[in-house]
Short mmCIF file of N, CA and C in Angstrom, two decimals:
data_model
loop_
_atom_site.label_atom_id
_atom_site.label_comp_id
_atom_site.label_asym_id
_atom_site.label_seq_id
_atom_site.Cartn_x
_atom_site.Cartn_y
_atom_site.Cartn_z
N MET A 706 50.66 143.58 60.80
CA MET A 706 51.95 143.08 60.47
C MET A 706 52.25 141.99 61.57
N LYS A 707 52.72 140.90 61.06
CA LYS A 707 53.10 139.68 62.11
C LYS A 707 54.34 140.04 63.01
N LEU A 708 54.22 139.55 64.13
CA LEU A 708 55.45 139.87 65.00
C LEU A 708 56.73 139.37 64.47
N GLU A 709 56.68 138.20 63.76
CA GLU A 709 57.81 137.64 63.13
C GLU A 709 58.46 138.48 62.15
N GLU A 710 57.60 139.24 61.31
CA GLU A 710 57.93 140.11 60.17
C GLU A 710 58.57 141.35 60.98
N LEU A 711 57.98 141.84 61.97
CA LEU A 711 58.48 142.99 62.65
C LEU A 711 59.87 142.73 63.22
N GLU A 712 60.08 141.45 63.79
CA GLU A 712 61.44 141.01 64.34
C GLU A 712 62.43 140.87 63.23
N ARG A 713 62.00 140.42 62.06
CA ARG A 713 62.98 140.37 60.93
C ARG A 713 63.40 141.82 60.33
N ILE A 714 62.42 142.77 60.41
CA ILE A 714 62.76 144.11 59.99
C ILE A 714 63.74 144.69 60.95
N VAL A 715 63.55 144.60 62.28
CA VAL A 715 64.48 145.18 63.29
C VAL A 715 65.83 144.54 63.24
N PHE A 716 65.96 143.38 63.09
CA PHE A 716 67.25 142.65 63.18
C PHE A 716 67.98 142.40 61.90
N LYS A 717 67.37 142.91 60.82
CA LYS A 717 67.89 142.83 59.33
C LYS A 717 69.39 143.27 59.34
N GLN A 718 69.69 144.53 60.11
CA GLN A 718 70.96 145.20 59.91
C GLN A 718 72.00 144.70 60.94
N ALA A 719 71.56 143.77 61.85
CA ALA A 719 72.34 143.32 62.91
C ALA A 719 73.24 142.16 62.49
N SER A 720 74.54 142.39 62.95
CA SER A 720 75.50 141.32 62.76
C SER A 720 75.12 140.19 63.50
N ALA A 721 75.62 138.98 63.31
CA ALA A 721 75.31 137.79 64.21
C ALA A 721 76.10 137.99 65.56
N LEU A 722 77.22 138.57 65.63
CA LEU A 722 77.98 138.81 66.72
C LEU A 722 77.16 139.90 67.77
N MET A 723 76.71 140.93 67.18
CA MET A 723 75.96 142.03 67.90
C MET A 723 74.62 141.38 68.32
N LYS A 724 74.02 140.64 67.68
CA LYS A 724 72.81 139.94 67.98
C LYS A 724 73.03 139.05 69.14
N GLN A 725 73.98 138.22 68.98
CA GLN A 725 74.53 137.26 70.09
C GLN A 725 74.80 138.03 71.45
N GLU A 726 75.52 139.13 71.25
CA GLU A 726 75.87 139.87 72.48
C GLU A 726 74.68 140.48 73.08
N GLY A 727 73.79 141.07 72.23
CA GLY A 727 72.48 141.75 72.79
C GLY A 727 71.69 140.67 73.46
N GLU A 728 71.53 139.53 72.95
CA GLU A 728 70.79 138.41 73.60
C GLU A 728 71.43 138.01 75.01
N LYS A 729 72.72 138.01 75.03
CA LYS A 729 73.38 137.64 76.15
C LYS A 729 73.15 138.76 77.32
N ALA A 730 73.33 140.15 76.88
CA ALA A 730 73.04 141.28 77.84
C ALA A 730 71.53 141.06 78.25
N PHE A 731 70.65 140.71 77.50
CA PHE A 731 69.25 140.62 77.78
C PHE A 731 69.10 139.57 78.89
N LYS A 732 69.68 138.41 78.61
CA LYS A 732 69.49 137.08 79.49
C LYS A 732 70.25 137.44 80.70
N GLU A 733 71.20 138.25 80.78
CA GLU A 733 71.84 138.59 82.07
C GLU A 733 71.34 139.66 82.85
N GLY A 734 70.16 140.21 82.44
CA GLY A 734 69.41 141.26 83.15
C GLY A 734 70.04 142.69 82.99
N LYS A 735 70.77 142.84 81.88
CA LYS A 735 71.46 144.25 81.81
C LYS A 735 70.52 145.22 81.04
N VAL A 736 69.31 144.72 80.65
CA VAL A 736 68.37 145.55 79.82
C VAL A 736 67.32 146.00 80.75
N SER A 737 67.07 147.21 80.90
CA SER A 737 65.99 147.72 81.79
C SER A 737 65.18 148.97 81.38
N GLY A 738 64.18 149.18 82.07
CA GLY A 738 63.43 150.51 81.68
C GLY A 738 62.99 150.51 80.33
N ILE A 739 62.49 149.45 79.67
CA ILE A 739 62.04 149.49 78.28
C ILE A 739 60.63 150.29 78.29
N GLN A 740 60.62 151.05 77.27
CA GLN A 740 59.42 151.87 77.03
C GLN A 740 58.95 151.87 75.56
N GLY A 741 57.72 152.00 75.27
CA GLY A 741 57.32 152.09 73.95
C GLY A 741 56.23 153.11 73.72
N LYS A 742 56.30 153.72 72.47
CA LYS A 742 55.24 154.62 72.29
C LYS A 742 55.04 154.77 70.73
N LYS A 743 53.83 154.68 70.44
CA LYS A 743 53.46 154.82 68.87
C LYS A 743 53.07 156.32 68.71
N ILE A 744 53.63 156.96 67.71
CA ILE A 744 53.25 158.18 67.16
C ILE A 744 52.83 158.16 65.65
N ASN A 745 51.78 158.28 65.26
CA ASN A 745 51.31 158.14 64.03
C ASN A 745 51.45 156.84 63.62
N ASN A 746 52.27 156.47 62.45
CA ASN A 746 52.60 154.96 62.13
C ASN A 746 53.94 154.61 62.47
N THR A 747 54.65 155.28 63.38
CA THR A 747 55.97 155.06 63.80
C THR A 747 55.96 154.54 65.35
N TYR A 748 56.66 153.39 65.60
CA TYR A 748 56.71 152.87 66.95
C TYR A 748 58.06 153.12 67.39
N HIS A 749 58.19 153.71 68.54
CA HIS A 749 59.32 154.06 69.22
C HIS A 749 59.57 153.27 70.48
N ILE A 750 60.92 152.72 70.61
CA ILE A 750 61.18 151.83 71.61
C ILE A 750 62.38 152.44 72.42
N TYR A 751 62.36 152.69 73.59
CA TYR A 751 63.47 153.30 74.43
C TYR A 751 63.78 152.47 75.54
N CYS A 752 65.15 152.32 75.88
CA CYS A 752 65.62 151.43 76.88
C CYS A 752 66.93 151.91 77.42
N LYS A 753 67.25 151.24 78.49
CA LYS A 753 68.56 151.37 79.17
C LYS A 753 69.34 150.25 79.20
N VAL A 754 70.70 150.14 78.90
CA VAL A 754 71.31 148.93 78.87
C VAL A 754 72.72 149.06 79.49
N ASN A 755 73.01 148.36 80.49
CA ASN A 755 74.25 148.35 81.08
C ASN A 755 75.44 147.70 80.17
N ASN A 756 76.71 148.13 80.36
CA ASN A 756 77.69 147.46 79.69
C ASN A 756 78.09 146.23 80.38
N LYS A 757 79.24 145.61 79.83
CA LYS A 757 79.57 144.17 80.46
C LYS A 757 79.76 144.10 81.94
N ASN A 758 80.48 145.07 82.42
CA ASN A 758 80.84 145.25 83.95
C ASN A 758 79.86 145.92 84.68
N ARG A 759 78.77 146.49 83.97
CA ARG A 759 77.68 147.32 84.71
C ARG A 759 78.34 148.64 85.22
N SER A 760 79.38 149.10 84.66
CA SER A 760 79.96 150.40 85.22
C SER A 760 79.39 151.60 84.53
N GLU A 761 78.78 151.33 83.24
CA GLU A 761 78.01 152.46 82.53
C GLU A 761 76.63 152.05 82.10
N GLU A 762 75.76 152.85 81.95
CA GLU A 762 74.47 152.52 81.37
C GLU A 762 74.17 153.43 80.12
N PHE A 763 73.87 152.86 79.09
CA PHE A 763 73.55 153.42 77.66
C PHE A 763 71.98 153.50 77.35
N SER A 764 71.74 154.55 76.66
CA SER A 764 70.28 154.76 76.39
C SER A 764 70.13 154.39 74.87
N THR A 765 69.13 153.66 74.58
CA THR A 765 68.90 153.13 73.15
C THR A 765 67.54 153.71 72.63
N HIS A 766 67.43 153.87 71.36
CA HIS A 766 66.15 154.20 70.74
C HIS A 766 66.04 153.52 69.38
N ILE A 767 64.87 152.80 69.22
CA ILE A 767 64.74 152.18 67.94
C ILE A 767 63.40 152.87 67.37
N ARG A 768 63.40 153.20 66.09
CA ARG A 768 62.27 153.74 65.51
C ARG A 768 61.72 152.71 64.37
N ILE A 769 60.51 152.36 64.34
CA ILE A 769 60.01 151.46 63.39
C ILE A 769 58.88 152.09 62.61
N ASP A 770 58.97 152.20 61.35
CA ASP A 770 57.81 152.71 60.52
C ASP A 770 56.97 151.57 60.21
N LEU A 771 55.80 151.49 60.79
CA LEU A 771 54.92 150.28 60.71
C LEU A 771 54.12 150.38 59.29
N ALA A 772 53.88 151.54 58.84
CA ALA A 772 53.17 151.62 57.47
C ALA A 772 54.17 151.13 56.36
N ARG A 773 55.36 151.36 56.42
CA ARG A 773 56.25 150.95 55.26
C ARG A 773 57.05 149.66 55.70
N SER A 774 56.93 149.21 56.94
CA SER A 774 57.43 147.96 57.25
C SER A 774 59.02 148.14 57.15
N LYS A 775 59.42 149.15 57.89
CA LYS A 775 60.97 149.58 57.65
C LYS A 775 61.59 150.03 59.01
N LEU A 776 62.77 149.76 59.22
CA LEU A 776 63.48 150.21 60.40
C LEU A 776 63.88 151.66 60.11
N GLU A 777 63.26 152.66 60.77
CA GLU A 777 63.53 153.98 60.36
C GLU A 777 64.69 154.73 61.01
N GLY A 778 65.03 154.18 62.15
CA GLY A 778 66.31 154.76 62.82
C GLY A 778 66.65 153.99 64.12
N ILE A 779 67.96 154.04 64.46
CA ILE A 779 68.45 153.55 65.67
C ILE A 779 69.42 154.46 66.28
N LYS A 780 69.49 154.50 67.69
CA LYS A 780 70.45 155.40 68.22
C LYS A 780 70.88 154.59 69.71
N CYS A 781 72.11 154.85 69.98
CA CYS A 781 72.71 154.39 71.20
C CYS A 781 73.72 155.49 71.64
N THR A 782 73.88 155.63 73.05
CA THR A 782 74.89 156.50 73.57
C THR A 782 76.25 156.00 73.80
N CYS A 783 76.43 154.62 73.38
CA CYS A 783 77.74 154.06 73.48
C CYS A 783 78.72 154.65 72.47
N ASP A 784 79.98 154.58 72.84
CA ASP A 784 81.08 155.08 71.85
C ASP A 784 81.15 154.45 70.61
N ASP A 785 81.03 152.99 70.52
CA ASP A 785 81.04 152.34 69.27
C ASP A 785 80.01 152.76 68.25
N PHE A 786 78.72 153.00 68.83
CA PHE A 786 77.67 153.42 67.87
C PHE A 786 78.03 154.94 67.48
N ARG A 787 78.33 155.75 68.29
CA ARG A 787 78.75 157.20 68.07
C ARG A 787 79.77 157.12 66.91
N GLU A 788 80.82 156.39 67.10
CA GLU A 788 81.87 156.47 66.15
C GLU A 788 81.47 155.91 64.80
N LEU A 789 80.87 154.78 64.77
CA LEU A 789 80.51 154.19 63.34
C LEU A 789 79.40 154.90 62.82
N SER A 790 78.50 155.44 63.58
CA SER A 790 77.38 156.18 62.88
C SER A 790 77.99 157.65 62.33
N ALA A 791 78.90 158.14 62.86
CA ALA A 791 79.48 159.40 62.56
C ALA A 791 80.07 159.29 61.15
N SER A 792 80.50 158.14 60.75
CA SER A 792 81.11 157.90 59.46
C SER A 792 80.04 157.43 58.46
N GLY A 793 78.75 157.57 58.81
CA GLY A 793 77.79 157.17 57.91
C GLY A 793 77.32 155.72 57.97
N TYR A 794 77.69 154.91 58.77
CA TYR A 794 77.47 153.41 58.89
C TYR A 794 76.33 153.29 59.87
N SER A 795 75.30 152.52 59.54
CA SER A 795 74.14 152.27 60.44
C SER A 795 74.60 151.00 61.19
N PHE A 796 75.14 151.33 62.34
CA PHE A 796 75.66 150.20 63.29
C PHE A 796 74.67 149.92 64.34
N MET A 797 74.35 148.52 64.35
CA MET A 797 73.43 148.13 65.42
C MET A 797 74.26 147.37 66.45
N CYS A 798 74.46 148.18 67.49
CA CYS A 798 75.39 147.60 68.61
C CYS A 798 74.63 146.67 69.38
N SER A 799 75.37 145.89 70.31
CA SER A 799 74.83 145.04 71.21
C SER A 799 73.66 145.54 72.17
N HIS A 800 73.83 146.93 72.48
CA HIS A 800 72.92 147.52 73.34
C HIS A 800 71.53 147.59 72.65
N ILE A 801 71.53 147.99 71.18
CA ILE A 801 70.31 148.06 70.54
C ILE A 801 69.76 146.72 70.24
N THR A 802 70.56 145.85 70.04
CA THR A 802 70.04 144.40 69.91
C THR A 802 69.48 143.74 71.20
N GLY A 803 70.08 144.07 72.30
CA GLY A 803 69.48 143.84 73.52
C GLY A 803 68.18 144.40 73.83
N THR A 804 68.05 145.67 73.37
CA THR A 804 66.71 146.40 73.57
C THR A 804 65.71 145.60 72.80
N ALA A 805 66.02 145.29 71.47
CA ALA A 805 65.04 144.64 70.58
C ALA A 805 64.71 143.20 71.20
N CYS A 806 65.84 142.54 71.79
CA CYS A 806 65.51 141.13 72.27
C CYS A 806 64.56 141.30 73.41
N ALA A 807 64.67 142.28 74.37
CA ALA A 807 63.74 142.44 75.41
C ALA A 807 62.30 142.76 75.01
N PHE A 808 62.33 143.61 74.03
CA PHE A 808 60.91 144.09 73.46
C PHE A 808 60.20 142.89 72.78
N PHE A 809 60.92 142.07 72.00
CA PHE A 809 60.28 140.87 71.34
C PHE A 809 60.06 139.77 72.23
N ASP A 810 60.82 139.64 73.32
CA ASP A 810 60.71 138.71 74.38
C ASP A 810 59.24 138.98 74.88
N LYS A 811 59.05 140.10 75.35
CA LYS A 811 57.79 140.36 75.95
C LYS A 811 56.63 140.19 75.13
N LEU A 812 56.77 140.58 73.78
CA LEU A 812 55.65 140.47 72.98
C LEU A 812 55.41 139.12 72.71
N SER A 813 56.43 138.19 72.53
CA SER A 813 56.07 136.85 72.24
C SER A 813 55.62 136.06 73.39
N LYS A 814 55.89 136.51 74.72
CA LYS A 814 55.29 135.70 75.72
C LYS A 814 53.81 136.17 76.00
N ASN A 815 53.43 137.30 75.51
CA ASN A 815 52.06 137.70 75.51
C ASN A 815 51.26 137.39 74.20
N ASN A 816 51.98 136.85 73.12
CA ASN A 816 51.24 136.62 71.92
C ASN A 816 51.78 135.27 71.39
N PRO A 817 51.48 134.28 72.15
CA PRO A 817 52.04 132.98 71.71
C PRO A 817 51.56 132.33 70.31
N SER A 818 50.56 132.75 69.87
CA SER A 818 50.05 132.29 68.46
C SER A 818 50.29 133.38 67.50
N GLU A 819 50.20 133.00 66.31
CA GLU A 819 50.50 133.94 65.21
C GLU A 819 49.53 134.91 65.12
N ARG A 820 49.76 136.28 65.40
CA ARG A 820 48.84 137.38 65.39
C ARG A 820 49.48 138.44 64.56
N ASN A 821 48.66 139.34 64.19
CA ASN A 821 49.05 140.53 63.57
C ASN A 821 49.00 141.80 64.40
N VAL A 822 50.09 142.59 64.46
CA VAL A 822 50.16 143.72 65.16
C VAL A 822 49.30 144.81 64.41
N GLN A 823 48.12 145.21 64.94
CA GLN A 823 47.24 146.04 64.24
C GLN A 823 47.50 147.61 64.73
N GLU A 824 47.67 147.73 66.01
CA GLU A 824 47.93 149.07 66.52
C GLU A 824 48.67 149.08 67.79
N VAL A 825 49.76 149.87 68.05
CA VAL A 825 50.18 150.02 69.36
C VAL A 825 49.81 151.30 69.98
N LYS A 826 49.17 151.16 71.13
CA LYS A 826 48.63 152.35 71.92
C LYS A 826 49.69 153.34 71.97
N ALA A 827 49.30 154.79 71.94
CA ALA A 827 50.14 155.93 71.94
C ALA A 827 50.57 156.04 73.42
N ASP A 828 50.13 155.53 74.33
CA ASP A 828 50.40 155.77 75.70
C ASP A 828 51.87 155.55 75.92
N THR A 829 52.58 156.38 76.70
CA THR A 829 53.84 156.15 77.14
C THR A 829 53.85 155.37 78.46
N LEU A 830 54.73 154.48 78.44
CA LEU A 830 54.82 153.63 79.66
C LEU A 830 55.17 154.40 80.98
N SER A 831 54.48 154.13 82.03
CA SER A 831 54.79 154.75 83.31
C SER A 831 56.13 154.40 83.98
N GLU A 832 56.51 155.08 84.99
CA GLU A 832 57.79 154.89 85.52
C GLU A 832 57.66 153.96 86.67
N SER A 833 56.60 153.27 86.91
CA SER A 833 56.49 152.29 88.10
C SER A 833 57.28 151.11 87.94
N SER A 834 57.46 150.33 88.97
CA SER A 834 58.31 149.28 88.92
C SER A 834 57.86 148.14 88.03
N LEU A 835 56.57 148.02 87.76
CA LEU A 835 55.94 147.11 86.72
C LEU A 835 55.31 147.96 85.82
N LYS A 836 55.94 148.10 84.59
CA LYS A 836 55.53 148.97 83.55
C LYS A 836 54.64 148.15 82.57
N LYS A 837 53.60 148.78 82.16
CA LYS A 837 52.62 148.19 81.21
C LYS A 837 52.39 149.03 79.99
N THR A 838 51.98 148.31 78.86
CA THR A 838 51.67 148.85 77.69
C THR A 838 50.62 148.13 76.99
N GLU A 839 49.72 148.56 76.11
CA GLU A 839 48.84 147.71 75.40
C GLU A 839 49.09 147.63 73.93
N ILE A 840 49.01 146.36 73.39
CA ILE A 840 49.12 146.34 72.07
C ILE A 840 47.86 145.62 71.41
N ASP A 841 47.24 146.14 70.48
CA ASP A 841 46.00 145.59 69.97
C ASP A 841 46.48 144.44 68.95
N THR A 842 45.97 143.31 69.07
CA THR A 842 46.54 142.09 68.03
C THR A 842 45.24 141.68 67.41
N ALA A 843 45.23 141.19 66.09
CA ALA A 843 44.25 140.58 65.64
C ALA A 843 44.51 139.18 65.11
N SER A 844 43.72 138.13 65.35
CA SER A 844 43.78 136.81 64.86
C SER A 844 42.67 136.49 64.07
N GLU A 845 42.92 136.43 62.65
CA GLU A 845 41.73 136.43 61.80
C GLU A 845 40.77 137.45 62.05
N SER A 846 39.56 137.19 62.46
CA SER A 846 38.60 138.22 62.62
C SER A 846 38.41 138.66 64.03
N ASN A 847 39.17 138.00 65.06
CA ASN A 847 38.83 138.46 66.39
C ASN A 847 40.05 139.34 66.91
N LEU A 848 39.66 140.39 67.63
CA LEU A 848 40.48 141.49 67.98
C LEU A 848 40.55 141.40 69.50
N LYS A 849 41.75 141.43 70.00
CA LYS A 849 42.05 141.28 71.47
C LYS A 849 43.05 142.37 71.92
N LYS A 850 42.84 142.79 73.15
CA LYS A 850 43.98 143.58 73.68
C LYS A 850 44.82 142.71 74.54
N VAL A 851 46.09 143.00 74.46
CA VAL A 851 47.11 142.11 75.21
C VAL A 851 47.89 143.10 76.01
N LYS A 852 48.06 142.97 77.27
CA LYS A 852 48.93 143.60 78.28
C LYS A 852 50.27 143.13 78.15
N ILE A 853 51.29 143.97 78.16
CA ILE A 853 52.62 143.44 78.04
C ILE A 853 53.33 144.19 79.30
N ASP A 854 53.87 143.19 80.13
CA ASP A 854 54.70 143.56 81.25
C ASP A 854 56.03 143.84 80.66
N THR A 855 56.64 145.16 80.81
CA THR A 855 57.87 145.38 80.41
C THR A 855 58.93 145.35 81.44
N LEU A 856 60.22 145.23 81.06
CA LEU A 856 61.25 145.05 81.92
C LEU A 856 61.41 146.32 82.78
N SER A 857 61.98 146.14 84.01
CA SER A 857 62.18 147.27 84.85
C SER A 857 63.32 146.88 85.79
N GLU A 858 64.01 147.95 86.39
CA GLU A 858 65.09 147.57 87.26
C GLU A 858 64.54 147.08 88.54
N SER A 859 65.25 146.06 89.10
CA SER A 859 64.90 145.34 90.33
C SER A 859 65.64 145.93 91.46
#
C-alpha cells in the first residue's frame, strides 16, 4: 500500500477544521510518545497529545486494517471524542489528527520516494527518548528496511 493511500484512508473521516487543528498541535510540539505496532494485518498507532494550554494530556489510538485498506477504529480520551462517539458518531478530534500528522510526517521523511508499505514490524517501540521502529518498504523489485525516528518528549 502506498503511503499516500494510507494517509487518505486515515484522514478520510476528518473534517478540515480538525485536520488543521491537529496539524497545528503537531507543529507546536504537543504530540509526543508516538508508538506503532502491527498485529496480523492491523497497524496500531498510539500517542499522547497535549491540549491547547498543555494543562491536560490525552491518549489516542488509531487502528488501520492494512488488508482491507480501511480505518478500523479511532479512540481519544478527550471529552469531545467521548461525547460524540457515545452518540454513535465516528468523530476524528484534533488529537487523533495530530497523532496521524506526526506518524505520516515521520514516514514521509524516511520514505521520500513513492514506495509501497509491505509490512510493519510487530515490535512495540521502546520507551527511550529516541524511539525507533522499522517499516519494510518496496520500490518496484527492491526491498529496503527504513528506520523511523518517532516523536518523544523533550
